[in-house]
Amino acid sequence: MIKLIASDLDGTLLNRAKEIPEFTRRVLGEATARGIHFVPATGRAFAAVPEEVRQFPGVEYVITSNGATIYSVSQGRRIYQCLMDGEAAEALIKIPRSEGVVLEAFVEGEPYSETRYVENPQKYGATEYGARYVKKTRHPVPDMEAFIRQNRNRLDSIAFVCNEENERERLRGSFQQQKDIYVTSSVSHLLEIGHKDAGKGNTLLWLLRFLGISPSEAAAFGDADNDIEMLSGVKYGFAMANGTESCKEAAFGVTGSNEEDGVGTAVIRLLRGE
């Protein structure tokens, strides 16, 4: 009997319309009615989590910023945080980068981005939906390096947006030589960075201990490389059919895509003990 279900949002729980499909809504509603915790786990900042998700019946905890924080919905505050090391953040922004790279920072649950990115997200690799999402959720900042330095002790995470593969891989190599950081990607044009002890996997394990639930009593769903540790950290980790190969390799099983009610299909089988 599972006691907790954790799910990534984009590409996993949400369909291309960025909604929870009706069948999956009903199944998760049945799960929470049985007393099973449903925990959204996302790379988004808390302020950018859709209201439909935050207010979903039975959702009490939300893991955000790739595991940097856990928010209590009923209390309206974070109950756990693993902030970036200020010196590590400053070292990262000193690494030379091309003009085609832009910066983002999440501070106290709010997302901030370079003004030029907010004005034209598709220039830097965002999809049509991603461009609308960025424009809707980001606070534009003209000088992100200065902003990061000013907030060095309050950073949930930072991200480097880069649509140039060679430059992105060069930066990834440079980042991996730095101390006290965790580097991951939710989509191909992002390099997302947090504290070395952050990550959805570590933070989900903290929440399980907090709730007195064993990893063998938990399920998790994801589609991207930033979900790998979360899927491998619990007994029932499911990758989506639309997920990355690395994600699938780390999973207990593969379910349908986010357009095929993959989360709902797997959860109903778990509820039936199949």
mmCIF file of N, CA and C in Angstrom, residues 146-198:
data_model
loop_
_atom_site.group_PDB
_atom_site.id
_atom_site.type_symbol
_atom_site.label_atom_id
_atom_site.label_comp_id
_atom_site.label_asym_id
_atom_site.label_seq_id
_atom_site.Cartn_x
_atom_site.Cartn_y
_atom_site.Cartn_z
ATOM 1 N N ALA A 146 24.491 41.454 -10.753
ATOM 2 C CA ALA A 146 24.385 42.294 -9.553
ATOM 3 C C ALA A 146 23.282 41.791 -8.645
ATOM 4 N N PHE A 147 22.165 41.358 -9.234
ATOM 5 C CA PHE A 147 21.037 40.849 -8.450
ATOM 6 C C PHE A 147 21.443 39.597 -7.671
ATOM 7 N N ILE A 148 22.165 38.697 -8.325
ATOM 8 C CA ILE A 148 22.605 37.472 -7.656
ATOM 9 C C ILE A 148 23.570 37.793 -6.519
ATOM 10 N N ARG A 149 24.474 38.735 -6.739
ATOM 11 C CA ARG A 149 25.399 39.111 -5.664
ATOM 12 C C ARG A 149 24.650 39.726 -4.482
ATOM 13 N N GLN A 150 23.667 40.553 -4.781
ATOM 14 C CA GLN A 150 22.888 41.199 -3.717
ATOM 15 C C GLN A 150 22.076 40.183 -2.909
ATOM 16 N N ASN A 151 21.698 39.085 -3.558
ATOM 17 C CA ASN A 151 20.845 38.084 -2.912
ATOM 18 C C ASN A 151 21.578 36.766 -2.675
ATOM 19 N N ARG A 152 22.879 36.820 -2.592
ATOM 20 C CA ARG A 152 23.699 35.609 -2.543
ATOM 21 C C ARG A 152 23.353 34.685 -1.386
ATOM 22 N N ASN A 153 22.785 35.216 -0.298
ATOM 23 C CA ASN A 153 22.432 34.384 0.852
ATOM 24 C C ASN A 153 20.948 34.026 0.895
ATOM 25 N N ARG A 154 20.235 34.325 -0.209
ATOM 26 C CA ARG A 154 18.798 34.054 -0.251
ATOM 27 C C ARG A 154 18.407 33.237 -1.475
ATOM 28 N N LEU A 155 19.379 32.697 -2.186
ATOM 29 C CA LEU A 155 19.109 32.032 -3.464
ATOM 30 C C LEU A 155 18.608 30.604 -3.277
ATOM 31 N N ASP A 156 17.397 30.340 -3.800
ATOM 32 C CA ASP A 156 16.926 28.953 -3.863
ATOM 33 C C ASP A 156 17.730 28.210 -4.925
ATOM 34 N N SER A 157 17.875 28.821 -6.085
ATOM 35 C CA SER A 157 18.619 28.222 -7.186
ATOM 36 C C SER A 157 18.880 29.284 -8.243
ATOM 37 N N ILE A 158 19.760 28.957 -9.181
ATOM 38 C CA ILE A 158 19.969 29.819 -10.343
ATOM 39 C C ILE A 158 19.963 28.939 -11.588
ATOM 40 N N ALA A 159 19.791 29.559 -12.757
ATOM 41 C CA ALA A 159 19.786 28.801 -13.998
ATOM 42 C C ALA A 159 20.477 29.599 -15.093
ATOM 43 N N PHE A 160 21.147 28.863 -15.969
ATOM 44 C CA PHE A 160 21.757 29.438 -17.159
ATOM 45 C C PHE A 160 20.937 28.946 -18.350
ATOM 46 N N VAL A 161 20.360 29.883 -19.080
ATOM 47 C CA VAL A 161 19.539 29.555 -20.248
ATOM 48 C C VAL A 161 20.418 29.671 -21.480
ATOM 49 N N CYS A 162 20.540 28.575 -22.215
ATOM 50 C CA CYS A 162 21.460 28.570 -23.357
ATOM 51 C C CYS A 162 20.943 27.613 -24.429
ATOM 52 N N ASN A 163 20.711 28.137 -25.616
ATOM 53 C CA ASN A 163 20.203 27.311 -26.708
ATOM 54 C C ASN A 163 21.316 26.814 -27.623
ATOM 55 N N GLU A 164 22.563 27.105 -27.267
ATOM 56 C CA GLU A 164 23.707 26.687 -28.076
ATOM 57 C C GLU A 164 24.335 25.453 -27.417
ATOM 58 N N GLU A 165 24.215 24.303 -28.069
ATOM 59 C CA GLU A 165 24.626 23.043 -27.446
ATOM 60 C C GLU A 165 26.098 23.041 -27.038
ATOM 61 N N ASN A 166 26.976 23.481 -27.900
ATOM 62 C CA ASN A 166 28.406 23.458 -27.573
ATOM 63 C C ASN A 166 28.715 24.344 -26.372
ATOM 64 N N GLU A 167 28.121 25.531 -26.347
ATOM 65 C CA GLU A 167 28.341 26.442 -25.226
ATOM 66 C C GLU A 167 27.746 25.863 -23.945
ATOM 67 N N ARG A 168 26.600 25.248 -24.065
ATOM 68 C CA ARG A 168 25.945 24.664 -22.893
ATOM 69 C C ARG A 168 26.800 23.539 -22.292
ATOM 70 N N GLU A 169 27.357 22.695 -23.148
ATOM 71 C CA GLU A 169 28.174 21.593 -22.642
ATOM 72 C C GLU A 169 29.498 22.101 -22.085
ATOM 73 N N ARG A 170 30.030 23.172 -22.660
ATOM 74 C CA ARG A 170 31.245 23.767 -22.096
ATOM 75 C C ARG A 170 30.971 24.300 -20.694
ATOM 76 N N LEU A 171 29.843 24.981 -20.546
ATOM 77 C CA LEU A 171 29.474 25.497 -19.227
ATOM 78 C C LEU A 171 29.236 24.367 -18.240
ATOM 79 N N ARG A 172 28.555 23.323 -18.688
ATOM 80 C CA ARG A 172 28.303 22.184 -17.795
ATOM 81 C C ARG A 172 29.617 21.614 -17.271
ATOM 82 N N GLY A 173 30.594 21.479 -18.160
ATOM 83 C CA GLY A 173 31.895 20.970 -17.733
ATOM 84 C C GLY A 173 32.554 21.880 -16.715
ATOM 85 N N SER A 174 32.446 23.190 -16.913
ATOM 86 C CA SER A 174 33.015 24.139 -15.958
ATOM 87 C C SER A 174 32.284 24.074 -14.620
ATOM 88 N N PHE A 175 30.966 23.951 -14.671
ATOM 89 C CA PHE A 175 30.181 23.896 -13.436
ATOM 90 C C PHE A 175 30.527 22.660 -12.615
ATOM 91 N N GLN A 176 30.727 21.549 -13.291
ATOM 92 C CA GLN A 176 30.977 20.299 -12.575
ATOM 93 C C GLN A 176 32.315 20.293 -11.853
ATOM 94 N N GLN A 177 33.156 21.278 -12.130
ATOM 95 C CA GLN A 177 34.422 21.406 -11.408
ATOM 96 C C GLN A 177 34.280 22.268 -10.158
ATOM 97 N N GLN A 178 33.098 22.871 -9.988
ATOM 98 C CA GLN A 178 32.860 23.738 -8.841
ATOM 99 C C GLN A 178 32.394 22.928 -7.628
ATOM 100 N N LYS A 179 32.593 23.481 -6.443
ATOM 101 C CA LYS A 179 32.209 22.805 -5.213
ATOM 102 C C LYS A 179 30.827 23.266 -4.753
ATOM 103 N N ASP A 180 30.187 22.421 -3.970
ATOM 104 C CA ASP A 180 28.960 22.766 -3.249
ATOM 105 C C ASP A 180 27.773 23.089 -4.142
ATOM 106 N N ILE A 181 27.746 22.520 -5.360
ATOM 107 C CA ILE A 181 26.594 22.766 -6.215
ATOM 108 C C ILE A 181 26.043 21.452 -6.781
ATOM 109 N N TYR A 182 24.787 21.531 -7.199
ATOM 110 C CA TYR A 182 24.085 20.432 -7.857
ATOM 111 C C TYR A 182 23.654 20.950 -9.222
ATOM 112 N N VAL A 183 24.005 20.248 -10.296
ATOM 113 C CA VAL A 183 23.696 20.693 -11.650
ATOM 114 C C VAL A 183 22.731 19.704 -12.296
ATOM 115 N N THR A 184 21.649 20.209 -12.868
ATOM 116 C CA THR A 184 20.683 19.333 -13.524
ATOM 117 C C THR A 184 20.003 20.089 -14.655
ATOM 118 N N SER A 185 19.094 19.399 -15.360
ATOM 119 C CA SER A 185 18.340 20.013 -16.451
ATOM 120 C C SER A 185 16.938 19.432 -16.490
ATOM 121 N N SER A 186 15.955 20.318 -16.596
ATOM 122 C CA SER A 186 14.575 19.870 -16.786
ATOM 123 C C SER A 186 14.194 19.904 -18.253
ATOM 124 N N VAL A 187 14.815 20.800 -19.014
ATOM 125 C CA VAL A 187 14.663 20.872 -20.471
ATOM 126 C C VAL A 187 16.029 21.155 -21.072
ATOM 127 N N SER A 188 16.163 20.880 -22.346
ATOM 128 C CA SER A 188 17.494 20.853 -22.954
ATOM 129 C C SER A 188 18.239 22.175 -22.895
ATOM 130 N N HIS A 189 17.537 23.302 -22.936
ATOM 131 C CA HIS A 189 18.251 24.582 -23.016
ATOM 132 C C HIS A 189 18.532 25.203 -21.644
ATOM 133 N N LEU A 190 18.282 24.460 -20.583
ATOM 134 C CA LEU A 190 18.523 24.977 -19.228
ATOM 135 C C LEU A 190 19.602 24.189 -18.505
ATOM 136 N N LEU A 191 20.458 24.898 -17.778
ATOM 137 C CA LEU A 191 21.347 24.305 -16.788
ATOM 138 C C LEU A 191 20.913 24.889 -15.448
ATOM 139 N N GLU A 192 20.330 24.039 -14.602
ATOM 140 C CA GLU A 192 19.748 24.490 -13.340
ATOM 141 C C GLU A 192 20.654 24.076 -12.181
ATOM 142 N N ILE A 193 20.920 25.003 -11.282
ATOM 143 C CA ILE A 193 21.943 24.791 -10.266
ATOM 144 C C ILE A 193 21.410 25.140 -8.894
ATOM 145 N N GLY A 194 21.657 24.237 -7.945
ATOM 146 C CA GLY A 194 21.275 24.464 -6.562
ATOM 147 C C GLY A 194 22.383 24.017 -5.631
ATOM 148 N N HIS A 195 22.062 23.976 -4.353
ATOM 149 C CA HIS A 195 23.013 23.487 -3.356
ATOM 150 C C HIS A 195 23.311 22.013 -3.612
ATOM 151 N N LYS A 196 24.505 21.572 -3.258
ATOM 152 C CA LYS A 196 24.910 20.195 -3.520
ATOM 153 C C LYS A 196 23.997 19.175 -2.861
ATOM 154 N N ASP A 197 23.315 19.550 -1.782
ATOM 155 C CA ASP A 197 22.417 18.614 -1.091
ATOM 156 C C ASP A 197 20.964 18.775 -1.527
ATOM 157 N N ALA A 198 20.724 19.655 -2.515
ATOM 158 C CA ALA A 198 19.367 19.816 -3.031
ATOM 159 C C ALA A 198 19.105 18.717 -4.060
#
